[in-house]
């Protein structure tokens, strides 16, 4: 197959932990042809199809250390019509800003022209990573989404110990905890909601965070049997690896599996082939659909080859797409 990865610059990949790298390495191992571009390389002109100025590359080094951008060879660079490759993988990291939004529309036009895009562009837009949990109230803890300071203060009055976070953050960026004393609550709300101009989320603080913020990988609706518990270190409240958390792979609990399977049954048919579900204790906190990570850490610690399962799912998706075109 020809696979086009829409991603951040390849030379910036930290190959020892990057999930997109793991996907590319497994696909290359099977003989698939790898192409890569950035969102700004995608172009549509009236009367033509959506194209990308893409580089064909090959993964050449393992992921045991940071190779400082020297992990691939660029074999050629040329313009590709997205509908002419077998699968387009949207793997651009957040933030989900205006440019990301516009990129999904270009990808959706490519899909109308026959491209198979993973995850589906409309599904990326319809399931923002913080807000997607609202569809599953049976799995989440006490939560409020608002830009209103009075409503956020009332939520704190009720639950006493809360987490506040922006809706467009990643890697634990911009997350604050406010305890029963309410120290700095007003300042934190003003910082996050920009004096009422921006909507934020607040959730009851879950004490099980000390056991880890569990990242559960769901592929084609089915959870991987191991999750990555990201455990806060020292005085830090965030378990995110980007914020210094320690990643410990562990088997899914019965509740983990219930949450992941319940979400997978609903969201996979909408075109979300890959999701990263975050669970603290028994509560769902986020559904990551843009560029979920954690694949390499799970594989390295358990031996369960997550990238292999994902590329299996890609091949199945490509076959189904081809069958649909033939019909």
PDB file of C-alpha atoms in Angstrom:
ATOM      1  CA  UNK A   1       0.000   0.000   0.000  1.00  0.00           C
ATOM      2  CA  UNK A   2       0.878   3.659  -0.304  1.00  0.00           C
ATOM      3  CA  UNK A   3       0.361   5.363   3.078  1.00  0.00           C
ATOM      4  CA  UNK A   4       0.436   9.144   3.418  1.00  0.00           C
ATOM      5  CA  UNK A   5       1.086  10.438   6.929  1.00  0.00           C
ATOM      6  CA  UNK A   6      -0.027  14.023   7.563  1.00  0.00           C
ATOM      7  CA  UNK A   7       2.092  14.876  10.582  1.00  0.00           C
ATOM      8  CA  UNK A   8       4.496  17.232  12.258  1.00  0.00           C
ATOM      9  CA  UNK A   9       8.002  17.485  10.731  1.00  0.00           C
ATOM     10  CA  UNK A  10       9.602  14.026  10.706  1.00  0.00           C
ATOM     11  CA  UNK A  11      12.966  15.337  11.837  1.00  0.00           C
ATOM     12  CA  UNK A  12      11.392  16.417  15.133  1.00  0.00           C
ATOM     13  CA  UNK A  13      10.123  12.938  16.006  1.00  0.00           C
ATOM     14  CA  UNK A  14      11.406  11.451  19.249  1.00  0.00           C
ATOM     15  CA  UNK A  15      11.631   8.019  17.744  1.00  0.00           C
ATOM     16  CA  UNK A  16      12.148   6.172  21.019  1.00  0.00           C
ATOM     17  CA  UNK A  17       8.586   7.026  22.031  1.00  0.00           C
ATOM     18  CA  UNK A  18       6.723   8.455  19.043  1.00  0.00           C
ATOM     19  CA  UNK A  19       3.587   6.529  18.095  1.00  0.00           C
ATOM     20  CA  UNK A  20       3.530   7.709  14.475  1.00  0.00           C
ATOM     21  CA  UNK A  21       7.096   6.444  14.096  1.00  0.00           C
ATOM     22  CA  UNK A  22       6.012   3.037  15.435  1.00  0.00           C
ATOM     23  CA  UNK A  23       3.216   2.933  12.848  1.00  0.00           C
ATOM     24  CA  UNK A  24       5.596   3.870  10.045  1.00  0.00           C
ATOM     25  CA  UNK A  25       8.211   1.340  11.114  1.00  0.00           C
ATOM     26  CA  UNK A  26       5.670  -1.507  11.185  1.00  0.00           C
ATOM     27  CA  UNK A  27       4.192  -0.482   7.842  1.00  0.00           C
ATOM     28  CA  UNK A  28       7.667  -0.291   6.267  1.00  0.00           C
ATOM     29  CA  UNK A  29       8.502  -3.705   7.701  1.00  0.00           C
ATOM     30  CA  UNK A  30       5.561  -5.114   5.732  1.00  0.00           C
ATOM     31  CA  UNK A  31       6.711  -3.473   2.515  1.00  0.00           C
ATOM     32  CA  UNK A  32       4.195  -0.646   2.396  1.00  0.00           C
ATOM     33  CA  UNK A  33       5.375   2.618   0.820  1.00  0.00           C
ATOM     34  CA  UNK A  34       5.547   5.559   3.212  1.00  0.00           C
ATOM     35  CA  UNK A  35       4.798   9.147   2.265  1.00  0.00           C
ATOM     36  CA  UNK A  36       4.729  12.143   4.590  1.00  0.00           C
ATOM     37  CA  UNK A  37       3.648  15.751   4.490  1.00  0.00           C
ATOM     38  CA  UNK A  38       2.581  18.527   6.814  1.00  0.00           C
ATOM     39  CA  UNK A  39      -0.912  20.098   6.768  1.00  0.00           C
ATOM     40  CA  UNK A  40       0.392  23.195   4.980  1.00  0.00           C
ATOM     41  CA  UNK A  41       1.497  20.964   2.087  1.00  0.00           C
ATOM     42  CA  UNK A  42      -2.122  20.097   1.218  1.00  0.00           C
ATOM     43  CA  UNK A  43      -3.670  22.128  -1.609  1.00  0.00           C
ATOM     44  CA  UNK A  44      -6.961  22.222  -3.497  1.00  0.00           C
ATOM     45  CA  UNK A  45      -7.559  24.182  -6.712  1.00  0.00           C
ATOM     46  CA  UNK A  46     -10.889  24.372  -8.490  1.00  0.00           C
ATOM     47  CA  UNK A  47     -11.109  21.812 -11.235  1.00  0.00           C
ATOM     48  CA  UNK A  48      -8.503  19.509  -9.669  1.00  0.00           C
ATOM     49  CA  UNK A  49      -8.288  17.068  -6.800  1.00  0.00           C
ATOM     50  CA  UNK A  50      -6.804  17.666  -3.360  1.00  0.00           C
ATOM     51  CA  UNK A  51      -3.035  17.140  -3.560  1.00  0.00           C
ATOM     52  CA  UNK A  52      -0.066  17.181  -1.223  1.00  0.00           C
ATOM     53  CA  UNK A  53       3.567  17.962  -1.870  1.00  0.00           C
ATOM     54  CA  UNK A  54       4.794  14.815  -0.156  1.00  0.00           C
ATOM     55  CA  UNK A  55       8.071  13.056   0.532  1.00  0.00           C
ATOM     56  CA  UNK A  56       8.474   9.330   0.095  1.00  0.00           C
ATOM     57  CA  UNK A  57      10.602   8.046   2.935  1.00  0.00           C
ATOM     58  CA  UNK A  58      11.743   4.889   4.627  1.00  0.00           C
ATOM     59  CA  UNK A  59      12.310   4.293   8.343  1.00  0.00           C
ATOM     60  CA  UNK A  60      15.905   3.184   8.793  1.00  0.00           C
ATOM     61  CA  UNK A  61      16.626   3.126  12.528  1.00  0.00           C
ATOM     62  CA  UNK A  62      15.103   1.567  15.603  1.00  0.00           C
ATOM     63  CA  UNK A  63      13.406   3.427  18.439  1.00  0.00           C
ATOM     64  CA  UNK A  64      15.855   2.707  21.261  1.00  0.00           C
ATOM     65  CA  UNK A  65      17.171   6.263  21.364  1.00  0.00           C
ATOM     66  CA  UNK A  66      16.553   9.717  19.979  1.00  0.00           C
ATOM     67  CA  UNK A  67      18.088   9.744  16.509  1.00  0.00           C
ATOM     68  CA  UNK A  68      17.927  13.545  16.153  1.00  0.00           C
ATOM     69  CA  UNK A  69      16.134  13.532  12.815  1.00  0.00           C
ATOM     70  CA  UNK A  70      18.397  10.996  11.120  1.00  0.00           C
ATOM     71  CA  UNK A  71      15.998   8.067  11.273  1.00  0.00           C
ATOM     72  CA  UNK A  72      14.694   8.231   7.702  1.00  0.00           C
ATOM     73  CA  UNK A  73      15.879   8.632   4.132  1.00  0.00           C
ATOM     74  CA  UNK A  74      13.900  10.766   1.709  1.00  0.00           C
ATOM     75  CA  UNK A  75      13.729   8.834  -1.554  1.00  0.00           C
ATOM     76  CA  UNK A  76      11.753  11.305  -3.620  1.00  0.00           C
ATOM     77  CA  UNK A  77       9.428  14.286  -3.300  1.00  0.00           C
ATOM     78  CA  UNK A  78       6.493  14.887  -5.581  1.00  0.00           C
ATOM     79  CA  UNK A  79       2.883  15.965  -5.750  1.00  0.00           C
ATOM     80  CA  UNK A  80       0.352  13.284  -4.842  1.00  0.00           C
ATOM     81  CA  UNK A  81      -3.412  13.284  -5.210  1.00  0.00           C
ATOM     82  CA  UNK A  82      -4.690  12.081  -1.848  1.00  0.00           C
ATOM     83  CA  UNK A  83      -7.282   9.908  -3.574  1.00  0.00           C
ATOM     84  CA  UNK A  84      -4.482   8.003  -5.315  1.00  0.00           C
ATOM     85  CA  UNK A  85      -2.901   6.641  -2.128  1.00  0.00           C
ATOM     86  CA  UNK A  86      -4.421   3.734  -0.255  1.00  0.00           C
ATOM     87  CA  UNK A  87      -4.777   5.454   3.130  1.00  0.00           C
ATOM     88  CA  UNK A  88      -4.200   8.991   4.403  1.00  0.00           C
ATOM     89  CA  UNK A  89      -3.408   9.091   8.119  1.00  0.00           C
ATOM     90  CA  UNK A  90      -4.073  12.385   9.897  1.00  0.00           C
ATOM     91  CA  UNK A  91      -1.471  12.370  12.683  1.00  0.00           C
ATOM     92  CA  UNK A  92      -0.893  16.089  13.273  1.00  0.00           C
ATOM     93  CA  UNK A  93      -0.550  16.829  16.982  1.00  0.00           C
ATOM     94  CA  UNK A  94      -2.917  19.295  18.668  1.00  0.00           C
ATOM     95  CA  UNK A  95      -3.733  22.071  19.292  1.00  0.00           C
ATOM     96  CA  UNK A  96      -6.974  21.728  17.393  1.00  0.00           C
ATOM     97  CA  UNK A  97      -6.830  25.310  16.164  1.00  0.00           C
ATOM     98  CA  UNK A  98      -8.281  27.006  13.094  1.00  0.00           C
ATOM     99  CA  UNK A  99      -5.569  25.583  10.838  1.00  0.00           C
ATOM    100  CA  UNK A 100      -6.248  22.043  12.055  1.00  0.00           C
ATOM    101  CA  UNK A 101      -9.952  22.648  11.442  1.00  0.00           C
ATOM    102  CA  UNK A 102      -9.289  23.855   7.894  1.00  0.00           C
ATOM    103  CA  UNK A 103      -7.064  20.831   7.261  1.00  0.00           C
ATOM    104  CA  UNK A 104      -9.933  18.501   8.157  1.00  0.00           C
ATOM    105  CA  UNK A 105     -12.076  20.209   5.530  1.00  0.00           C
ATOM    106  CA  UNK A 106      -9.420  19.695   2.862  1.00  0.00           C
ATOM    107  CA  UNK A 107      -9.159  16.061   3.953  1.00  0.00           C
ATOM    108  CA  UNK A 108     -12.923  15.698   3.779  1.00  0.00           C
ATOM    109  CA  UNK A 109     -12.889  17.020   0.218  1.00  0.00           C
ATOM    110  CA  UNK A 110     -10.223  14.420  -0.544  1.00  0.00           C
ATOM    111  CA  UNK A 111     -12.504  11.784   0.963  1.00  0.00           C
ATOM    112  CA  UNK A 112     -15.312  12.911  -1.358  1.00  0.00           C
ATOM    113  CA  UNK A 113     -12.874  12.352  -4.215  1.00  0.00           C
ATOM    114  CA  UNK A 114     -12.262   8.787  -3.036  1.00  0.00           C
ATOM    115  CA  UNK A 115      -9.490   9.073  -0.437  1.00  0.00           C
ATOM    116  CA  UNK A 116      -9.606   6.821   2.620  1.00  0.00           C
ATOM    117  CA  UNK A 117      -8.715   9.069   5.578  1.00  0.00           C
ATOM    118  CA  UNK A 118      -7.944   7.806   9.101  1.00  0.00           C
ATOM    119  CA  UNK A 119      -9.288   9.089  11.428  1.00  0.00           C
ATOM    120  CA  UNK A 120     -12.237  10.365   9.390  1.00  0.00           C
ATOM    121  CA  UNK A 121     -12.109  14.169   9.061  1.00  0.00           C
ATOM    122  CA  UNK A 122     -15.725  14.743  10.090  1.00  0.00           C
ATOM    123  CA  UNK A 123     -15.224  12.506  13.122  1.00  0.00           C
ATOM    124  CA  UNK A 124     -12.146  14.520  14.138  1.00  0.00           C
ATOM    125  CA  UNK A 125     -14.234  17.694  14.065  1.00  0.00           C
ATOM    126  CA  UNK A 126     -17.222  16.154  15.833  1.00  0.00           C
ATOM    127  CA  UNK A 127     -15.250  14.690  18.739  1.00  0.00           C
ATOM    128  CA  UNK A 128     -13.030  17.339  20.355  1.00  0.00           C
ATOM    129  CA  UNK A 129     -10.898  15.531  22.869  1.00  0.00           C
ATOM    130  CA  UNK A 130     -12.163  17.160  26.048  1.00  0.00           C
ATOM    131  CA  UNK A 131     -15.799  17.493  24.993  1.00  0.00           C
ATOM    132  CA  UNK A 132     -16.311  14.041  23.459  1.00  0.00           C
ATOM    133  CA  UNK A 133     -16.857  12.638  26.954  1.00  0.00           C
ATOM    134  CA  UNK A 134     -20.154  14.525  27.247  1.00  0.00           C
ATOM    135  CA  UNK A 135     -21.813  11.782  25.199  1.00  0.00           C
ATOM    136  CA  UNK A 136     -20.929   9.237  27.898  1.00  0.00           C
ATOM    137  CA  UNK A 137     -22.171  10.636  31.248  1.00  0.00           C
ATOM    138  CA  UNK A 138     -22.418   7.105  32.639  1.00  0.00           C
ATOM    139  CA  UNK A 139     -18.624   6.861  32.605  1.00  0.00           C
ATOM    140  CA  UNK A 140     -17.517  10.298  33.822  1.00  0.00           C
ATOM    141  CA  UNK A 141     -17.239  12.003  37.200  1.00  0.00           C
ATOM    142  CA  UNK A 142     -18.798  15.369  38.119  1.00  0.00           C
ATOM    143  CA  UNK A 143     -17.992  17.761  35.260  1.00  0.00           C
ATOM    144  CA  UNK A 144     -18.983  21.245  34.112  1.00  0.00           C
ATOM    145  CA  UNK A 145     -18.283  23.005  30.814  1.00  0.00           C
ATOM    146  CA  UNK A 146     -18.816  26.757  30.947  1.00  0.00           C
ATOM    147  CA  UNK A 147     -17.271  30.164  30.441  1.00  0.00           C
ATOM    148  CA  UNK A 148     -19.360  31.650  33.281  1.00  0.00           C
ATOM    149  CA  UNK A 149     -17.341  32.470  36.400  1.00  0.00           C
ATOM    150  CA  UNK A 150     -20.337  32.159  38.733  1.00  0.00           C
ATOM    151  CA  UNK A 151     -21.128  28.675  37.429  1.00  0.00           C
ATOM    152  CA  UNK A 152     -17.512  27.571  37.864  1.00  0.00           C
ATOM    153  CA  UNK A 153     -17.414  28.989  41.391  1.00  0.00           C
ATOM    154  CA  UNK A 154     -20.648  27.165  42.230  1.00  0.00           C
ATOM    155  CA  UNK A 155     -19.115  23.921  40.950  1.00  0.00           C
ATOM    156  CA  UNK A 156     -16.159  24.446  43.272  1.00  0.00           C
ATOM    157  CA  UNK A 157     -18.478  25.237  46.191  1.00  0.00           C
ATOM    158  CA  UNK A 158     -20.222  21.905  45.611  1.00  0.00           C
ATOM    159  CA  UNK A 159     -17.204  19.655  45.038  1.00  0.00           C
ATOM    160  CA  UNK A 160     -14.524  21.580  47.007  1.00  0.00           C
ATOM    161  CA  UNK A 161     -11.535  20.011  45.248  1.00  0.00           C
ATOM    162  CA  UNK A 162     -11.538  20.442  41.476  1.00  0.00           C
ATOM    163  CA  UNK A 163      -9.439  20.452  38.323  1.00  0.00           C
ATOM    164  CA  UNK A 164      -9.827  23.234  35.738  1.00  0.00           C
ATOM    165  CA  UNK A 165      -8.445  22.924  32.216  1.00  0.00           C
ATOM    166  CA  UNK A 166      -8.639  24.540  28.772  1.00  0.00           C
ATOM    167  CA  UNK A 167     -10.516  22.711  26.042  1.00  0.00           C
ATOM    168  CA  UNK A 168      -7.690  22.953  23.510  1.00  0.00           C
ATOM    169  CA  UNK A 169      -4.711  21.843  25.598  1.00  0.00           C
ATOM    170  CA  UNK A 170      -2.519  18.768  25.250  1.00  0.00           C
ATOM    171  CA  UNK A 171       0.109  17.071  27.379  1.00  0.00           C
ATOM    172  CA  UNK A 172      -1.382  18.455  30.596  1.00  0.00           C
ATOM    173  CA  UNK A 173      -0.907  22.061  29.483  1.00  0.00           C
ATOM    174  CA  UNK A 174      -2.901  24.643  31.453  1.00  0.00           C
ATOM    175  CA  UNK A 175      -4.325  22.278  34.066  1.00  0.00           C
ATOM    176  CA  UNK A 176      -4.938  23.709  37.548  1.00  0.00           C
ATOM    177  CA  UNK A 177      -6.095  22.153  40.816  1.00  0.00           C
ATOM    178  CA  UNK A 178      -8.064  24.208  43.330  1.00  0.00           C
ATOM    179  CA  UNK A 179      -8.572  22.698  46.779  1.00  0.00           C
ATOM    180  CA  UNK A 180     -11.168  23.358  49.495  1.00  0.00           C
ATOM    181  CA  UNK A 181      -9.582  26.699  50.446  1.00  0.00           C
ATOM    182  CA  UNK A 182     -10.362  28.081  46.986  1.00  0.00           C
ATOM    183  CA  UNK A 183      -6.908  29.655  46.812  1.00  0.00           C
ATOM    184  CA  UNK A 184      -6.449  31.550  43.532  1.00  0.00           C
ATOM    185  CA  UNK A 185      -9.749  30.271  42.099  1.00  0.00           C
ATOM    186  CA  UNK A 186     -10.697  33.682  40.742  1.00  0.00           C
ATOM    187  CA  UNK A 187      -7.309  34.234  39.138  1.00  0.00           C
ATOM    188  CA  UNK A 188      -7.294  30.767  37.605  1.00  0.00           C
ATOM    189  CA  UNK A 189     -10.773  31.208  36.134  1.00  0.00           C
ATOM    190  CA  UNK A 190      -9.788  34.593  34.689  1.00  0.00           C
ATOM    191  CA  UNK A 191      -6.648  33.060  33.179  1.00  0.00           C
ATOM    192  CA  UNK A 192      -8.480  30.154  31.568  1.00  0.00           C
ATOM    193  CA  UNK A 193     -11.728  31.817  30.510  1.00  0.00           C
ATOM    194  CA  UNK A 194     -10.085  35.125  29.568  1.00  0.00           C
ATOM    195  CA  UNK A 195     -12.640  37.136  31.468  1.00  0.00           C
ATOM    196  CA  UNK A 196     -15.579  35.176  30.110  1.00  0.00           C
ATOM    197  CA  UNK A 197     -14.475  34.959  26.478  1.00  0.00           C
ATOM    198  CA  UNK A 198     -13.367  31.296  26.457  1.00  0.00           C
ATOM    199  CA  UNK A 199     -15.135  28.112  27.556  1.00  0.00           C
ATOM    200  CA  UNK A 200     -13.324  25.852  30.034  1.00  0.00           C
ATOM    201  CA  UNK A 201     -13.904  22.515  31.722  1.00  0.00           C
ATOM    202  CA  UNK A 202     -13.869  21.748  35.433  1.00  0.00           C
ATOM    203  CA  UNK A 203     -14.027  18.280  36.968  1.00  0.00           C
ATOM    204  CA  UNK A 204     -14.059  16.951  40.496  1.00  0.00           C
ATOM    205  CA  UNK A 205     -10.522  16.048  41.537  1.00  0.00           C
ATOM    206  CA  UNK A 206     -10.130  12.277  41.450  1.00  0.00           C
ATOM    207  CA  UNK A 207      -7.844  11.005  44.205  1.00  0.00           C
ATOM    208  CA  UNK A 208      -7.077   7.889  42.153  1.00  0.00           C
ATOM    209  CA  UNK A 209      -4.758  10.046  40.031  1.00  0.00           C
ATOM    210  CA  UNK A 210      -1.984   8.944  42.412  1.00  0.00           C
ATOM    211  CA  UNK A 211      -2.373   5.475  40.848  1.00  0.00           C
ATOM    212  CA  UNK A 212      -2.082   6.921  37.362  1.00  0.00           C
ATOM    213  CA  UNK A 213      -3.969   8.552  34.517  1.00  0.00           C
ATOM    214  CA  UNK A 214      -4.578   5.466  32.379  1.00  0.00           C
ATOM    215  CA  UNK A 215      -4.250   5.715  28.600  1.00  0.00           C
ATOM    216  CA  UNK A 216      -6.262   2.952  26.939  1.00  0.00           C
ATOM    217  CA  UNK A 217      -5.674   2.427  23.220  1.00  0.00           C
ATOM    218  CA  UNK A 218      -8.769   1.450  21.222  1.00  0.00           C
ATOM    219  CA  UNK A 219      -8.249   0.138  17.668  1.00  0.00           C
ATOM    220  CA  UNK A 220     -11.243  -0.464  15.400  1.00  0.00           C
ATOM    221  CA  UNK A 221     -13.522  -0.458  18.448  1.00  0.00           C
ATOM    222  CA  UNK A 222     -11.500  -2.966  20.479  1.00  0.00           C
ATOM    223  CA  UNK A 223      -9.279  -2.008  23.435  1.00  0.00           C
ATOM    224  CA  UNK A 224      -5.668  -3.127  23.589  1.00  0.00           C
ATOM    225  CA  UNK A 225      -5.421  -5.463  26.625  1.00  0.00           C
ATOM    226  CA  UNK A 226      -2.826  -3.261  28.360  1.00  0.00           C
ATOM    227  CA  UNK A 227      -3.018   0.416  29.252  1.00  0.00           C
ATOM    228  CA  UNK A 228      -0.337   2.924  30.198  1.00  0.00           C
ATOM    229  CA  UNK A 229      -0.811   4.338  33.695  1.00  0.00           C
ATOM    230  CA  UNK A 230       0.853   7.754  33.721  1.00  0.00           C
ATOM    231  CA  UNK A 231       1.715   8.403  37.346  1.00  0.00           C
ATOM    232  CA  UNK A 232       2.393  11.940  38.646  1.00  0.00           C
ATOM    233  CA  UNK A 233       5.820  12.437  40.173  1.00  0.00           C
ATOM    234  CA  UNK A 234       6.763  14.498  43.221  1.00  0.00           C
ATOM    235  CA  UNK A 235       4.413  17.402  43.900  1.00  0.00           C
ATOM    236  CA  UNK A 236       3.005  17.354  40.347  1.00  0.00           C
ATOM    237  CA  UNK A 237      -0.748  16.717  39.958  1.00  0.00           C
ATOM    238  CA  UNK A 238      -0.508  15.805  36.270  1.00  0.00           C
ATOM    239  CA  UNK A 239       0.336  12.324  35.093  1.00  0.00           C
ATOM    240  CA  UNK A 240       0.972  13.292  31.464  1.00  0.00           C
ATOM    241  CA  UNK A 241       4.321  12.043  30.218  1.00  0.00           C
ATOM    242  CA  UNK A 242       4.964  15.493  28.756  1.00  0.00           C
ATOM    243  CA  UNK A 243       4.580  16.889  32.279  1.00  0.00           C
ATOM    244  CA  UNK A 244       7.052  14.433  33.804  1.00  0.00           C
ATOM    245  CA  UNK A 245       4.702  11.565  34.628  1.00  0.00           C
ATOM    246  CA  UNK A 246       6.032   8.002  34.851  1.00  0.00           C
ATOM    247  CA  UNK A 247       4.450   5.560  32.406  1.00  0.00           C
ATOM    248  CA  UNK A 248       3.707   2.100  33.795  1.00  0.00           C
ATOM    249  CA  UNK A 249       1.961  -0.448  31.580  1.00  0.00           C
ATOM    250  CA  UNK A 250      -0.652  -2.628  33.250  1.00  0.00           C
ATOM    251  CA  UNK A 251      -3.508  -4.948  32.360  1.00  0.00           C
ATOM    252  CA  UNK A 252      -6.946  -3.427  31.879  1.00  0.00           C
ATOM    253  CA  UNK A 253      -9.316  -3.676  34.820  1.00  0.00           C
ATOM    254  CA  UNK A 254     -12.901  -4.818  34.311  1.00  0.00           C
ATOM    255  CA  UNK A 255     -14.031  -1.173  34.554  1.00  0.00           C
ATOM    256  CA  UNK A 256     -11.365  -0.050  32.071  1.00  0.00           C
ATOM    257  CA  UNK A 257     -12.615  -2.614  29.593  1.00  0.00           C
ATOM    258  CA  UNK A 258     -16.260  -1.686  30.180  1.00  0.00           C
ATOM    259  CA  UNK A 259     -15.528   1.970  29.425  1.00  0.00           C
ATOM    260  CA  UNK A 260     -13.306   1.277  26.404  1.00  0.00           C
ATOM    261  CA  UNK A 261     -15.654  -1.247  24.828  1.00  0.00           C
ATOM    262  CA  UNK A 262     -18.677   0.980  25.429  1.00  0.00           C
ATOM    263  CA  UNK A 263     -17.005   3.929  23.733  1.00  0.00           C
ATOM    264  CA  UNK A 264     -15.545   1.767  20.964  1.00  0.00           C
ATOM    265  CA  UNK A 265     -18.946   0.388  19.997  1.00  0.00           C
ATOM    266  CA  UNK A 266     -20.331   3.895  19.570  1.00  0.00           C
ATOM    267  CA  UNK A 267     -17.415   5.828  18.066  1.00  0.00           C
ATOM    268  CA  UNK A 268     -15.551   3.361  15.844  1.00  0.00           C
ATOM    269  CA  UNK A 269     -18.435   3.154  13.323  1.00  0.00           C
ATOM    270  CA  UNK A 270     -18.182   6.942  12.944  1.00  0.00           C
ATOM    271  CA  UNK A 271     -14.717   6.629  11.451  1.00  0.00           C
ATOM    272  CA  UNK A 272     -12.515   6.722  14.551  1.00  0.00           C
ATOM    273  CA  UNK A 273     -10.192   3.796  13.862  1.00  0.00           C
ATOM    274  CA  UNK A 274      -7.754   4.819  16.604  1.00  0.00           C
ATOM    275  CA  UNK A 275      -8.595   6.399  19.963  1.00  0.00           C
ATOM    276  CA  UNK A 276      -6.743   7.015  23.193  1.00  0.00           C
ATOM    277  CA  UNK A 277      -9.159   6.896  26.114  1.00  0.00           C
ATOM    278  CA  UNK A 278      -8.043   8.413  29.423  1.00  0.00           C
ATOM    279  CA  UNK A 279      -9.369   6.959  32.663  1.00  0.00           C
ATOM    280  CA  UNK A 280      -8.600   7.921  36.265  1.00  0.00           C
ATOM    281  CA  UNK A 281      -9.815   5.331  38.747  1.00  0.00           C
ATOM    282  CA  UNK A 282     -13.229   4.332  37.440  1.00  0.00           C
ATOM    283  CA  UNK A 283     -13.927   7.580  35.558  1.00  0.00           C
ATOM    284  CA  UNK A 284     -13.458   8.546  31.922  1.00  0.00           C
ATOM    285  CA  UNK A 285     -11.728  11.941  31.598  1.00  0.00           C
ATOM    286  CA  UNK A 286     -10.853  12.371  27.886  1.00  0.00           C
ATOM    287  CA  UNK A 287     -11.204  10.720  24.480  1.00  0.00           C
ATOM    288  CA  UNK A 288      -8.154  11.474  22.322  1.00  0.00           C
ATOM    289  CA  UNK A 289      -8.722  11.139  18.583  1.00  0.00           C
ATOM    290  CA  UNK A 290      -6.207  13.446  16.855  1.00  0.00           C
ATOM    291  CA  UNK A 291      -2.876  11.701  17.452  1.00  0.00           C
ATOM    292  CA  UNK A 292      -3.154   9.330  20.445  1.00  0.00           C
ATOM    293  CA  UNK A 293       0.162   8.189  21.906  1.00  0.00           C
ATOM    294  CA  UNK A 294       1.423   5.584  24.355  1.00  0.00           C
ATOM    295  CA  UNK A 295       1.855   2.774  21.828  1.00  0.00           C
ATOM    296  CA  UNK A 296       5.617   2.314  22.181  1.00  0.00           C
ATOM    297  CA  UNK A 297       5.603   2.398  25.975  1.00  0.00           C
ATOM    298  CA  UNK A 298       2.945  -0.328  26.141  1.00  0.00           C
ATOM    299  CA  UNK A 299       4.788  -2.505  23.635  1.00  0.00           C
ATOM    300  CA  UNK A 300       8.189  -2.040  25.286  1.00  0.00           C
ATOM    301  CA  UNK A 301       6.886  -2.966  28.735  1.00  0.00           C
ATOM    302  CA  UNK A 302       4.478  -5.794  27.874  1.00  0.00           C
ATOM    303  CA  UNK A 303       5.623  -7.238  24.551  1.00  0.00           C
ATOM    304  CA  UNK A 304       2.149  -6.696  23.088  1.00  0.00           C
ATOM    305  CA  UNK A 305       2.793  -5.198  19.643  1.00  0.00           C
ATOM    306  CA  UNK A 306       0.251  -2.384  19.425  1.00  0.00           C
ATOM    307  CA  UNK A 307       1.594  -1.025  16.132  1.00  0.00           C
ATOM    308  CA  UNK A 308       1.140  -4.463  14.550  1.00  0.00           C
ATOM    309  CA  UNK A 309      -2.518  -4.529  15.583  1.00  0.00           C
ATOM    310  CA  UNK A 310      -3.006  -1.026  14.234  1.00  0.00           C
ATOM    311  CA  UNK A 311      -1.434  -1.753  10.842  1.00  0.00           C
ATOM    312  CA  UNK A 312      -3.564  -4.923  10.673  1.00  0.00           C
ATOM    313  CA  UNK A 313      -6.585  -2.615  11.109  1.00  0.00           C
ATOM    314  CA  UNK A 314      -5.257  -0.245   8.430  1.00  0.00           C
ATOM    315  CA  UNK A 315      -4.934  -3.088   5.939  1.00  0.00           C
ATOM    316  CA  UNK A 316      -8.467  -4.228   6.754  1.00  0.00           C
ATOM    317  CA  UNK A 317      -9.725  -0.668   6.277  1.00  0.00           C
ATOM    318  CA  UNK A 318      -7.962  -0.361   2.924  1.00  0.00           C
ATOM    319  CA  UNK A 319      -9.498  -3.633   1.716  1.00  0.00           C
ATOM    320  CA  UNK A 320     -12.953  -2.464   2.750  1.00  0.00           C
ATOM    321  CA  UNK A 321     -12.392   0.894   1.026  1.00  0.00           C
ATOM    322  CA  UNK A 322     -11.292  -0.830  -2.187  1.00  0.00           C
ATOM    323  CA  UNK A 323     -14.311  -3.110  -2.063  1.00  0.00           C
ATOM    324  CA  UNK A 324     -16.582  -0.104  -1.635  1.00  0.00           C
ATOM    325  CA  UNK A 325     -15.035   1.645  -4.656  1.00  0.00           C
ATOM    326  CA  UNK A 326     -15.381  -1.493  -6.780  1.00  0.00           C
ATOM    327  CA  UNK A 327     -19.033  -1.781  -5.839  1.00  0.00           C
TER     328      UNK A 327
END
